[in-house]
PDB file of C-alpha atoms in Angstrom:
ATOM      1  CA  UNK A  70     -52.686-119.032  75.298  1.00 53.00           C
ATOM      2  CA  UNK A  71     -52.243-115.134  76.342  1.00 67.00           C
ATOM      3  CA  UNK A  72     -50.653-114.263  73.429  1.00 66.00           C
ATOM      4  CA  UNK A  73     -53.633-116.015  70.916  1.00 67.00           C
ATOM      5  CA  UNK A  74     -56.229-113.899  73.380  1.00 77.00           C
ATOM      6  CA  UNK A  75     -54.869-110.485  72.254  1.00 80.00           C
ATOM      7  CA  UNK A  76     -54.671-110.808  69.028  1.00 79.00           C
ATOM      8  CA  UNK A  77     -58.428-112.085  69.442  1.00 82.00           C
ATOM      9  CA  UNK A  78     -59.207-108.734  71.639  1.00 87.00           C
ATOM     10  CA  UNK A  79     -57.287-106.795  68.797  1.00 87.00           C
ATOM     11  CA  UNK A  80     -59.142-108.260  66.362  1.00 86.00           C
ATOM     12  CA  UNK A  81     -62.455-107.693  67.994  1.00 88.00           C
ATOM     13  CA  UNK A  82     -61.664-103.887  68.722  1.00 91.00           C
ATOM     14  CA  UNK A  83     -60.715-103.256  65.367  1.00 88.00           C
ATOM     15  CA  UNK A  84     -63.751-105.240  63.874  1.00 89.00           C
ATOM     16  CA  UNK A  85     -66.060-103.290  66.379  1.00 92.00           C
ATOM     17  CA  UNK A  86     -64.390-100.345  64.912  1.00 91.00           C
ATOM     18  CA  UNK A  87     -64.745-100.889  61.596  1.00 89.00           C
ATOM     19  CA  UNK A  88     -68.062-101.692  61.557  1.00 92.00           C
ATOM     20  CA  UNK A  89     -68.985 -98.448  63.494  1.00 92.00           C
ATOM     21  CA  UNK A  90     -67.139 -96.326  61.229  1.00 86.00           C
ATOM     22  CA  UNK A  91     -68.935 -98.246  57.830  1.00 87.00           C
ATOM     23  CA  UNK A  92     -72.095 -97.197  59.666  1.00 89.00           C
ATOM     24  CA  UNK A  93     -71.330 -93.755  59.760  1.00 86.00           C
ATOM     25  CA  UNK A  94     -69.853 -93.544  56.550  1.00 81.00           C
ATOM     26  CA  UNK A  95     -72.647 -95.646  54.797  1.00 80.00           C
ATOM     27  CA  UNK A  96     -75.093 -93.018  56.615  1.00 83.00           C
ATOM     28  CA  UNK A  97     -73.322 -89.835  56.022  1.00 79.00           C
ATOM     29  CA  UNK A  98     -71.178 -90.003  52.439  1.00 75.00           C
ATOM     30  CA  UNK A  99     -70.752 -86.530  52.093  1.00 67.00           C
ATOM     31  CA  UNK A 100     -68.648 -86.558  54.833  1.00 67.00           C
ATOM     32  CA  UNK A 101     -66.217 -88.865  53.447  1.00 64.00           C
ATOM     33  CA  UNK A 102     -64.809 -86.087  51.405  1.00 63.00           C
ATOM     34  CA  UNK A 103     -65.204 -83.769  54.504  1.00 61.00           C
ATOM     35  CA  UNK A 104     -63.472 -84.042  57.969  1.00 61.00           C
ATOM     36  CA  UNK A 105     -63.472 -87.716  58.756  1.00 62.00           C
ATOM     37  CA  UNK A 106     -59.823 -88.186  57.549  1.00 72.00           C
ATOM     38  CA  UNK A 107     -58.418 -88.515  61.155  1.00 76.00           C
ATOM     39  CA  UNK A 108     -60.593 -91.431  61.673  1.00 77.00           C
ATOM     40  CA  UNK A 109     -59.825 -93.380  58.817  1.00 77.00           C
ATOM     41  CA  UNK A 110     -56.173 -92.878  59.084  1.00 82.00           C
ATOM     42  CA  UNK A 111     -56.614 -94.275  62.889  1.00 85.00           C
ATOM     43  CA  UNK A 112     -58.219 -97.291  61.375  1.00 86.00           C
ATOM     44  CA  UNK A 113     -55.299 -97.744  59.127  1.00 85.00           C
ATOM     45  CA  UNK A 114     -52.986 -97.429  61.812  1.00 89.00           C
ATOM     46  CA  UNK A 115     -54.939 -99.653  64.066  1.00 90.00           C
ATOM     47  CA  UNK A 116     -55.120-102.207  61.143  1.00 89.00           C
ATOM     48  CA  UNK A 117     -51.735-101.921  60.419  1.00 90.00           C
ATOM     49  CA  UNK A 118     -50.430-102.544  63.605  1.00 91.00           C
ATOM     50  CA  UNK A 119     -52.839-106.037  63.371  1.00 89.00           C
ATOM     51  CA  UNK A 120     -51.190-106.988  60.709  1.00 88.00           C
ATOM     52  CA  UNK A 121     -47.813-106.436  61.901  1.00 90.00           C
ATOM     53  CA  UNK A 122     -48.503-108.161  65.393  1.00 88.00           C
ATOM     54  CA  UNK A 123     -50.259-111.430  63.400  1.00 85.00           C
ATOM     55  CA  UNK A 124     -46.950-111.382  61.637  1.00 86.00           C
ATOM     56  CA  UNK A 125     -45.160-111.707  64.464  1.00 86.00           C
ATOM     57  CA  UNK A 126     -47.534-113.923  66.230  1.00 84.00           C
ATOM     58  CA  UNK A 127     -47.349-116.468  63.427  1.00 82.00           C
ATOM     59  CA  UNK A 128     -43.132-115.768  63.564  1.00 81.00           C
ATOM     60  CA  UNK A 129     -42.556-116.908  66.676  1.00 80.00           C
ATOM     61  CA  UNK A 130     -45.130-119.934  67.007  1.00 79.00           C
ATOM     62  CA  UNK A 131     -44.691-121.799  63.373  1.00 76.00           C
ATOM     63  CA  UNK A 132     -41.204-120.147  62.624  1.00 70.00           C
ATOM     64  CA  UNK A 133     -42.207-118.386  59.539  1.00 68.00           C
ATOM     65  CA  UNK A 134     -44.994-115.664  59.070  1.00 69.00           C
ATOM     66  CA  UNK A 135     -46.801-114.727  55.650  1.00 78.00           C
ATOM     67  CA  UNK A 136     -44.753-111.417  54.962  1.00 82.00           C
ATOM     68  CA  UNK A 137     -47.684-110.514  52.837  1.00 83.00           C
ATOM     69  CA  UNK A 138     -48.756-109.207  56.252  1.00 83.00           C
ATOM     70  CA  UNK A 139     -46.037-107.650  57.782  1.00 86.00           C
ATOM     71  CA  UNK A 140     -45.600-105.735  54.411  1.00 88.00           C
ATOM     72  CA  UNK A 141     -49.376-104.504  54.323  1.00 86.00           C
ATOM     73  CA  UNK A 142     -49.173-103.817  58.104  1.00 89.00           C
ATOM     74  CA  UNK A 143     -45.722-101.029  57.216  1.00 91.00           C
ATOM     75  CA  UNK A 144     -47.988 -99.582  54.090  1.00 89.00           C
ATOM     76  CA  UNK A 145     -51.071 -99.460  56.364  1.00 88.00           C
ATOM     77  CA  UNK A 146     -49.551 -97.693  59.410  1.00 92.00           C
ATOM     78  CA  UNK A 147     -47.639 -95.484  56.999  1.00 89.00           C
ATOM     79  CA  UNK A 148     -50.898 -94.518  55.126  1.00 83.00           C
ATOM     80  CA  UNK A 149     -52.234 -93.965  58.741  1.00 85.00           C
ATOM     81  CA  UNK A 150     -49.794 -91.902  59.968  1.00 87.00           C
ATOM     82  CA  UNK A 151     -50.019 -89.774  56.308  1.00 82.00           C
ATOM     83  CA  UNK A 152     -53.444 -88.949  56.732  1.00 78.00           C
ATOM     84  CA  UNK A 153     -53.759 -88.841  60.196  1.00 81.00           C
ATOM     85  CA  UNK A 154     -50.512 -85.615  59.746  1.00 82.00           C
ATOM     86  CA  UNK A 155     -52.129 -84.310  56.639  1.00 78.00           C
ATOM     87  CA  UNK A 156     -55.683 -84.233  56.951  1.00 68.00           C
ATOM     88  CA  UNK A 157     -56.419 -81.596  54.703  1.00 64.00           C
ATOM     89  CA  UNK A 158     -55.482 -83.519  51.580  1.00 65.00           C
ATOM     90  CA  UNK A 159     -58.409 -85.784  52.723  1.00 63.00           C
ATOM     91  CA  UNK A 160     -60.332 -85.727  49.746  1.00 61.00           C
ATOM     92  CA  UNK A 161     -57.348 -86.972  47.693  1.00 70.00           C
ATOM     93  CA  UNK A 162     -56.540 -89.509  50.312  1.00 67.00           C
ATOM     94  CA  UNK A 163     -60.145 -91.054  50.174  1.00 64.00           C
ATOM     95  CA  UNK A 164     -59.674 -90.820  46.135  1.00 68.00           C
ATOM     96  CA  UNK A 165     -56.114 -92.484  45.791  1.00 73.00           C
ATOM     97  CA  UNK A 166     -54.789 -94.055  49.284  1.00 70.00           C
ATOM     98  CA  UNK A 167     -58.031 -96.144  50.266  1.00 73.00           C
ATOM     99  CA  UNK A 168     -58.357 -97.899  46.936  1.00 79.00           C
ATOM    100  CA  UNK A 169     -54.486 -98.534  47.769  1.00 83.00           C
ATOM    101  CA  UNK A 170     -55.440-100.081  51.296  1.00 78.00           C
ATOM    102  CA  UNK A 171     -58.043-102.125  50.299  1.00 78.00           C
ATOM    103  CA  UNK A 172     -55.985-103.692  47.957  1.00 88.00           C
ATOM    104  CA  UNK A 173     -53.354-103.931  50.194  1.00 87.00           C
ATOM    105  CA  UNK A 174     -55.656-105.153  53.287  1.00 84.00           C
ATOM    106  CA  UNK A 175     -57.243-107.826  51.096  1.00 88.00           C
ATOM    107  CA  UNK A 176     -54.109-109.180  49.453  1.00 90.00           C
ATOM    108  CA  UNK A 177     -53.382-109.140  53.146  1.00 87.00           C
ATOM    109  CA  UNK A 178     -56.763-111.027  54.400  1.00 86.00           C
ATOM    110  CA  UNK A 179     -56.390-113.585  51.308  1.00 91.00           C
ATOM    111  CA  UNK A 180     -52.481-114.615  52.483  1.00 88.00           C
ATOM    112  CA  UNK A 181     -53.598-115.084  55.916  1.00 86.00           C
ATOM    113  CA  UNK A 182     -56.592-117.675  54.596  1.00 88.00           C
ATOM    114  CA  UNK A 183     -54.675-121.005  55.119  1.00 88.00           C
ATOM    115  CA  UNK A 184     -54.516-119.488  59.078  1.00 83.00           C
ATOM    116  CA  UNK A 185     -58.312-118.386  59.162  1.00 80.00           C
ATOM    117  CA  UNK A 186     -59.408-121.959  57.947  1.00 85.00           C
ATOM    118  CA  UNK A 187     -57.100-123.895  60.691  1.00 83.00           C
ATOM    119  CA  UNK A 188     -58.700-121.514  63.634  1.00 79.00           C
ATOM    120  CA  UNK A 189     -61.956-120.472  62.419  1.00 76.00           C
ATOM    121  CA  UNK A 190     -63.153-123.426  59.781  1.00 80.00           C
ATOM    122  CA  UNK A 191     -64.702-123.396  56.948  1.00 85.00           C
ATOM    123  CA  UNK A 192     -67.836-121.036  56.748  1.00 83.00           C
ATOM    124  CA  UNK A 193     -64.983-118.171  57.668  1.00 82.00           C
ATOM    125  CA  UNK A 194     -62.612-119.511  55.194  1.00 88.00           C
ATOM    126  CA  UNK A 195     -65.018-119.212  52.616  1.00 91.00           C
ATOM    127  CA  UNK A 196     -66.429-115.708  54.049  1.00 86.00           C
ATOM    128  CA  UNK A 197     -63.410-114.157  53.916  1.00 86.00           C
ATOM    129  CA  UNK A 198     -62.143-115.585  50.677  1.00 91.00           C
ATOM    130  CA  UNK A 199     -65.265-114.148  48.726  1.00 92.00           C
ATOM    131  CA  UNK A 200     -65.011-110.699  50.827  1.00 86.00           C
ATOM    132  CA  UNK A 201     -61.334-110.121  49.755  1.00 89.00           C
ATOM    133  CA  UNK A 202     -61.867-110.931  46.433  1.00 93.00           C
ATOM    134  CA  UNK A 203     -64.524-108.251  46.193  1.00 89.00           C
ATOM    135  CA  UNK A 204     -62.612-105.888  47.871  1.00 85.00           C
ATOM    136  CA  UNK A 205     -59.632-106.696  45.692  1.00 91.00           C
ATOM    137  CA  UNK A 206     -62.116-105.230  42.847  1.00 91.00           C
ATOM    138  CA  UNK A 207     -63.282-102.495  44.303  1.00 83.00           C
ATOM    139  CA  UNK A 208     -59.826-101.638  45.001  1.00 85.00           C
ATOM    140  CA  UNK A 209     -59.179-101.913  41.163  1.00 90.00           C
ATOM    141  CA  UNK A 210     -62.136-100.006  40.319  1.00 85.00           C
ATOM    142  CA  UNK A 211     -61.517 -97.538  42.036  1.00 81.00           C
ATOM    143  CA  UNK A 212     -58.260 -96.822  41.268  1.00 84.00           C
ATOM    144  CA  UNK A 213     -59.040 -97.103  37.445  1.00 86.00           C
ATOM    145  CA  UNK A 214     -61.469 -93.994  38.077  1.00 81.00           C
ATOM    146  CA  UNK A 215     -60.948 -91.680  40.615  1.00 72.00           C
ATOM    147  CA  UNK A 216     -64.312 -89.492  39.324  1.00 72.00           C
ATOM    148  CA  UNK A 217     -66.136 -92.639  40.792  1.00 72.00           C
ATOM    149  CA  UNK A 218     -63.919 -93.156  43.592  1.00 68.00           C
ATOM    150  CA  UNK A 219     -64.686 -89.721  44.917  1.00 68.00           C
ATOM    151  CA  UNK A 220     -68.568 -89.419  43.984  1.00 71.00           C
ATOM    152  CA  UNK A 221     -69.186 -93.195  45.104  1.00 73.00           C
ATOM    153  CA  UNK A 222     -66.726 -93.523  47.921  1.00 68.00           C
ATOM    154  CA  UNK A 223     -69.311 -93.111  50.557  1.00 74.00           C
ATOM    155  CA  UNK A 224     -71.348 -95.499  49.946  1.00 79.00           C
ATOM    156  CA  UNK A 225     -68.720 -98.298  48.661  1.00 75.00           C
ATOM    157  CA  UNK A 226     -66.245 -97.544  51.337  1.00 74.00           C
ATOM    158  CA  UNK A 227     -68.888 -97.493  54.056  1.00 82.00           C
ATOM    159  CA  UNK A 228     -70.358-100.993  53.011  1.00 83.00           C
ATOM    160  CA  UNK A 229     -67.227-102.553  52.129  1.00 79.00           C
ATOM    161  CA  UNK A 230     -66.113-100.957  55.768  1.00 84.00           C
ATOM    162  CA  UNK A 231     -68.714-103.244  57.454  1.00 89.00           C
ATOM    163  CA  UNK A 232     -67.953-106.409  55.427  1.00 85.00           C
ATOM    164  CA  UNK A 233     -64.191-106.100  56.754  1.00 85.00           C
ATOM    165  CA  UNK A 234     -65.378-105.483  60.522  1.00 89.00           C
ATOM    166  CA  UNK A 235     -67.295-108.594  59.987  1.00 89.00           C
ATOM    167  CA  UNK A 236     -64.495-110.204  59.069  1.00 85.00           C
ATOM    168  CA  UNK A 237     -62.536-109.113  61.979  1.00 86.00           C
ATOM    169  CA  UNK A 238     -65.518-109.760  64.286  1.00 88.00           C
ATOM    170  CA  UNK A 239     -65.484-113.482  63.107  1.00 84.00           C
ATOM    171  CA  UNK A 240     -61.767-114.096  63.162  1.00 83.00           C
ATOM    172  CA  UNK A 241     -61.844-112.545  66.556  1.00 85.00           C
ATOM    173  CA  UNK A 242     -64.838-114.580  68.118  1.00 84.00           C
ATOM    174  CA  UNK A 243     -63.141-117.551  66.943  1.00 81.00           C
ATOM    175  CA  UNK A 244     -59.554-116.652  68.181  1.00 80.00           C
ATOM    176  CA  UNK A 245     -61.398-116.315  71.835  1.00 81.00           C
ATOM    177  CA  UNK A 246     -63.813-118.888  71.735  1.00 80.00           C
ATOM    178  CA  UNK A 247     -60.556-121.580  71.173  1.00 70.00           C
ATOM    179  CA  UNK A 248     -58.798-119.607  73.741  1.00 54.00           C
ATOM    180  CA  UNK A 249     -61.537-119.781  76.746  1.00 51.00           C
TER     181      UNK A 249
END
């Protein structure tokens, strides 16, 4: 029962989080390119780290876990830990890494789906299904051009930001409302 609750409270910090940094990135783009770099590679620590305790969460209670998300969790704590020690390579980070994460965050999101629909139902199944398939787009896009990566990233990255902390925010409230 203790166990379920934390990764609900994770899950709701790092929603809360998410969301607050989407705001700020949706309302100031310019400094995506600038000196926010130490923020987002805390997020991709702190998301990384949720992956990699879900993992092990799902491990020890059903005997397997989707590896999908202990894999993402290693690339998104390494990509944390990259930015977070290089920060001024931050432009090239937002460019190239977070079209990387999103992909790898979604692929993520989408193998944990089977788990969101048994705890949260179906109105979050379908939620996050639609929301990770976007994001698995964007990611592409992205990637394919860099050019619009960097003079879009803003913008994208700050609404796609607030989708995912929605996302989190739901998985979360549903994790602790079974749990009360």
């Amino acid at each position: 029962m203790k166990k379920g609750r934390v990764l609900g409270i994770v899950e709701l910090i790092l929603g809360i989080l998410l969301i607050l940094l989407g705001l700020f990135t949706f309302l100031h783009p310019s400094s995506v390119l600038g000196g926010i770099a130490a923020v987002y590679g805390a997020i991709a620590l702190i998301t990384g780290i949720a992956d990699i305790v879900f993992y092990a969460k799902m491990e020890r209670r059903t005997g397997f876990g989707p590896v999908v998300s202990l894999v993402t969790g290693i690339l998104s704590v390494i990509a944390g830990i990259l930015i977070l020690f290089n920060l001024s390579a931050g432009a090239w980070l937002v460019a190239t890494l977070f079209p990387i994460w999103f992909l790898a965050h979604c692929i993520s999101r989408l193998a944990q789906l089977p788990f969101t629909r048994m705890t949260s139902g179906s109105a979050a199944f379908w939620f996050s299904l639609v929301l990770n398939i976007l994001g698995l787009v964007l990611g592409i896009l992205l990637l394919a051009n860099p050019v619009l990566s960097i003079l879009s990233s803003g913008w994208i990255i700050g609404a796609y930001l607030i989708a995912l902390g929605m996302d989190s925010l739901f998985y979360a409230l549903s994790l602790l409302s079974n749990r009360l």
